[in-house]
Structures are given as structure tokens and as C-alpha cells.
Amino acid sequence: MTTNKHVLTWLDEMVALVKPDKVVWIDGSEEQLTALREESFRTGEMVPLNEELLPGCVLHHTAVNDVARVEGRTYICTKKREDAAPINNWMETSEMKAKLIPMYDGCMKGRTMYVLPYCMGPIGSPFSKVGIELTDSIYVVMNMDIMTRMGKQALDQLGDSNDFVRGLHSKAKMEEENRYIVQFPEENTIWSINSGYGGNVLLGKKCFALRIASYLGKNEGWMAEHMLILGIENPQGEVKYVTAAFPSACGKTNLAMLIPPEGYRNKGYKVWTVGDDIAWMRQGADGKLYAINPENGFFGVAPGTNMKSNPNALISTQKGTIFTNVAHNLDDNTVWWEGLDKNPPENALDWTGEPWNGKTSEKKGAHPNSRFTAPAKNCPCISAEFDKGEGVPVSAIIFGGRRAQTTPLVYQSRDWNNGVFVGSIMASETTAAATGAVGVVRRDPMAMLPFCGYHMGDYFQHWFEMGEKLGENAPKIFNVNWFRLDSEGHFLWPGFGDNFRVLEWILKRCEGKVDAKETAIGYVPYAEDINLEGIQDFDIETLKSILEVDKAAWAKEAEGIEEFYKQFGDKLPQELRNQLETLKKNCAE
Ligand code: GTP
Ligand code: SPV
Ligand code: MN
């Protein structure tokens, strides 16, 4: 399929290592994909679902010990430790290779290796980059078909160039204790072994589009971020774009596909989705910051997705979608997950494949990190800009996380540098998207803790440098928190569609149309300036309570930040130290 010598030489090397019985190039044609689907049905890897209710949809179960990203087994390997550590697991490049080569040796004997060229970003876009993933998994091929622009078009884009990310994935023996997700940013290379879960094996996604790309961005002067991108259209038809970084399973897909409350819809407000997980951003010729979504589909959290919380996501999953680790309704051969509706199936299999009665069972039908892989083109509110590849101009960057206390519903940073500080101190309760304890507050700077491909101190410095380059054109930076709890553990803010009310305030701030109150942490809205018209079960007193800035709580927060910063040593930019001192001073006043 190609005469590219760099590709062929690398392929030969990898074939000699993993020794597949057969090598198959994925060209992206319908015939080939249909044949692979059918093979996956024969082997049981995929289950075809009801063709009338869910046309083209399939179900897949991973191994029960392989249901989320494994951060403890995810490595950034470089020649020198100081180029990656301390936030990342680090191992020296050749040491890691020496460890993995024996595991890869002959691991594809008796299997087929699929050679899967893909493009992150629209074909032809100046933002786009090519990768090739070698894999022994049809599940990976089918997912990458939805999540990327793949096949011959990607190879054409690459031409004779050596500029591609070399990905090697093997299910190998699926041994948990030998599971490794390894990035070699200095060699444009990713090795993943012994896993079959999305974030560990769809190498275009977190491994390339965040870990490798963040490293490339640092060197080439652009940014790869764990951010959604959305457009907000006002009644005059003008569209303004914002990006938002929230940690895994903290609301990016939901915000990206939001439907404004009725009052706004009646006036003509609309939201357009450009991306729900990853943004690549660079400065345009006019000096502004432009963003593209490098993906072509959504790998979204299934539980909690329903016609009320996120109809656009649910509609996106009604055709051509792969469901992973949800419950299987045997009566009508469809799928179900917690929070889909109030009518769980009685005759079903749970996500582990065991018989399950949703009406009587204590167990969950779907895994909390069960996912759908849905084509972006299915999304009713997909932006007209999505496929263009020119990028959309970013007016505001929003950070946010799950914080039961302390962090107000929304605040604005004083300027770009203060905004970088706000991003660097983000903290959030952990979720089921990664293995390990759930609900523990941890620092997750810019929602990039598990995804930064180089030293986080250098990453902060890169943010400052981008701000300097952008100057007057720099987007305004905000922080939001949809997840404040009352004393009984209920969410105080209704969230979802009502988050539009906060977006409106953010845009007004960008346009200088609304005043705000200066506090110890930045600018907070006057409660009267958040439009509550038509909101259900919520009053302005509650709003005031979640807009309050508790100086004592923030003084404690500052101590935690100081502790967190210590690990960066000399690599922590002085500007962040200054920002922390200012916060402390403001809290003491
Ligand atoms: P990744 O795909 O893991 O990066 O996650 P994501 O950030 O796209 O998260 P997603 O939008 O899928 O949301 C994850 C969970 O947060 C779901 O269970 C949602 O129901 C819940 N959620 C999203 N938005 C809100 C909100 O505004 N309020 C509340 N209370 N929950 C929300
Ligand atoms: C996340 O965990 O942030 C995801 C899902 O978006 S995964 O692709 O598994 O990383
Ligand atoms: Mn994500």
C-alpha cells in the first residue's frame, strides 16, 4: 500500500520481533471492514446488536481486570530522567525496551497483524499528524475506524515522510502483571502490551494525541490538551468558541454536547460540538489561538448518559457504534447501562457476561467506566467547523474538576499567568476512568496528570511561553466546578444544560459586558449576573453559597499546593511560586 521506506523498514523490524502468521494492511475500505466485523462475530470478540433498533452497532466485553487506563503501568521513557519525571512513571529508553522485547518476541505467532495507518485531525489540515498502529486486535481496528481518519487516506497524507508515530500494540497473553503502556517521545514511538481497553490500546488517542503530541507541541510551539471544544451561537448567529479541560469522567462530553435551557433556545442560542476530549491548539496568522479536534468520534462514558442528561450523545450512539462493557438486553438484543432509563432489563447479561436481572440484582449491569465509541458525524450538534481543519478561534479556556467543597461554581483568573496558576492547582476527585480508588481528591494540573508526555515543570513553562506569544490575543482563563455538594451529599448545582448559564457569564466577561467581584482567587460573578430564569429547584441563595470564596479554606488549599509544587524542584517556574505567594497573601488579608 505504500513505498515509504521509513514505514517499510520499521514494519520489517516489528514483524521480525512479534512474528505474526499474517500481515494485513488496513485500507479503510467498506469491504475489508465488513469482513473484519464478520470475523469478530464468528470468534465472539464482538456481538452484533439489533439491526433495526441499533443499526451497525456491536457489543464488546473486555477482560474483567482490563476495564480502564492503568496509570501505574503507563510510562514516559526518555534518555534522561529529568525530561519526564516526577509526575510520570519514567524508565530509561533502552532499559524499558530490554524489558519489553522479550514479551513482544513472537507474541503474534498464530495471529494476524493489522497495519493501521491513521490521521489525527482532518486529512489535509496543517494541524494534522499521521500515525501507524500495528495491532493483533480487530476491536482496535474497528474502534480506530470510528475515532480517526484511517486507511489509505492517511498513508497518502504521509507520502514519503518519516514524520509518523510508530505504534505497536499486542494483546499478547493479556497478563495484568505484564501490562505496559509506554511512550518514547524522543522516538515518536508507542508500545502497548497485554491490554485490550480503549485508552490503553487506541494508540491515536491518549498515547499519541496527548502524550506524544504534548511533547511535539512543546518543541514546535503549539499545545495538545485534554480539552473539549464547543461553539456557542447567539441569536445574531455569531459563534464564539471555548475549550475546557476537566479530568477523565468529569463532564467534557456532557458540556461539549450541551443543550441550552428552554428560555435560551427560544431566543435562538445554540451549542455546536467541535470536540469532547482532545484539543490541538496553535497560534494563527492573525495572532489568535486556534483549536482543532484531532479525533473523528467519541469514546464516551456510557453510565449516566440518557435523553435528559445528554440527548445528543445518546442519539450519537444509535448507529455504527461500539459498546464496551455495558449490559446486554437479551430480550431485544440491545444495550443498557445505569442511568439510561428507569427500566433495566430483566433478562440480560451484565458487563462480565453473567446472567443479570436489572430489577432484582444488587450488582451493576454496566461497568462504571463502560464506554461507547460513536462516529462524530452521528452527533446532531456537530459543528460545521469540525471537518474543516482550519481550527476555531478560542475566546476562553475553562479549567474544572470535581470538588465537593472550596472551589466556587465559576471564577475568572486575573490574567493569563494567573490562569496558568489556576490550571496548575486543579484538583479533582478520582473516577472510574482509571484503575485505583475512586473519589479521592488529587491534584491534576490542566487535567493532564496522566497525559503529559514530558516534565510537568517544563509543561507549565510552555504555558507561560504560549501566553507571551499570544499577548493581547490570549484567551481569557476561567475555572468551573459543577460538583459542589450539600451536607447530605447532593449536588447543589443542577449542572448539564444549566451549565449554559455559566457559559453565558464567561462569554460576557470575555466581551467586557459584565462586572465581577474581585476575591482572593480571582473574579467571581455577582449572583444577580448569572441568569436563573426558568431554572428548576434552585434559588439565588444557593447560588450565592456556591459563589463564595472561603479564605480559610483557600489558605489550607495553598498549603496543599505548596506541598504539591515541591516535587518539581528547580523545574517549577518562578512565576508559579510568585502566584502562590500572592494567593497566600490574599487569603491572609
Ligand atoms: P472522559 O471521556 O473520561 O475524558 O470523560 P468526560 O470528561 O468526557 O466526562 P463525561 O462528560 O462523560 O461525564 C462523566 C460523568 O460526569 C457522567 O456520569 C456524567 O453524568 C457526569 N456529569 C457530567 N456533567 C455533569 C454536571 O454538570 N453535573 C453533574 N452533577 N454531573 C455531571
Ligand atoms: C479518559 O480516561 O480521559 C478517556 C477515556 O477519555 S480513555 O480513552 O480510556 O483515556
Ligand atoms: Mn479523556
Short mmCIF file of C-alpha atoms and ligand atoms in Angstrom, two decimals, residues 206 226 252 277, ligand 3:
data_model
loop_
_atom_site.label_atom_id
_atom_site.label_comp_id
_atom_site.label_asym_id
_atom_site.label_seq_id
_atom_site.Cartn_x
_atom_site.Cartn_y
_atom_site.Cartn_z
CA LYS A 206 -4.24 9.46 24.80
CA HIS A 226 -7.22 17.21 27.40
CA LYS A 252 -16.29 17.12 28.96
CA ASP A 277 -11.81 15.10 24.73
MN MN B 3 -10.48 11.85 28.36
#
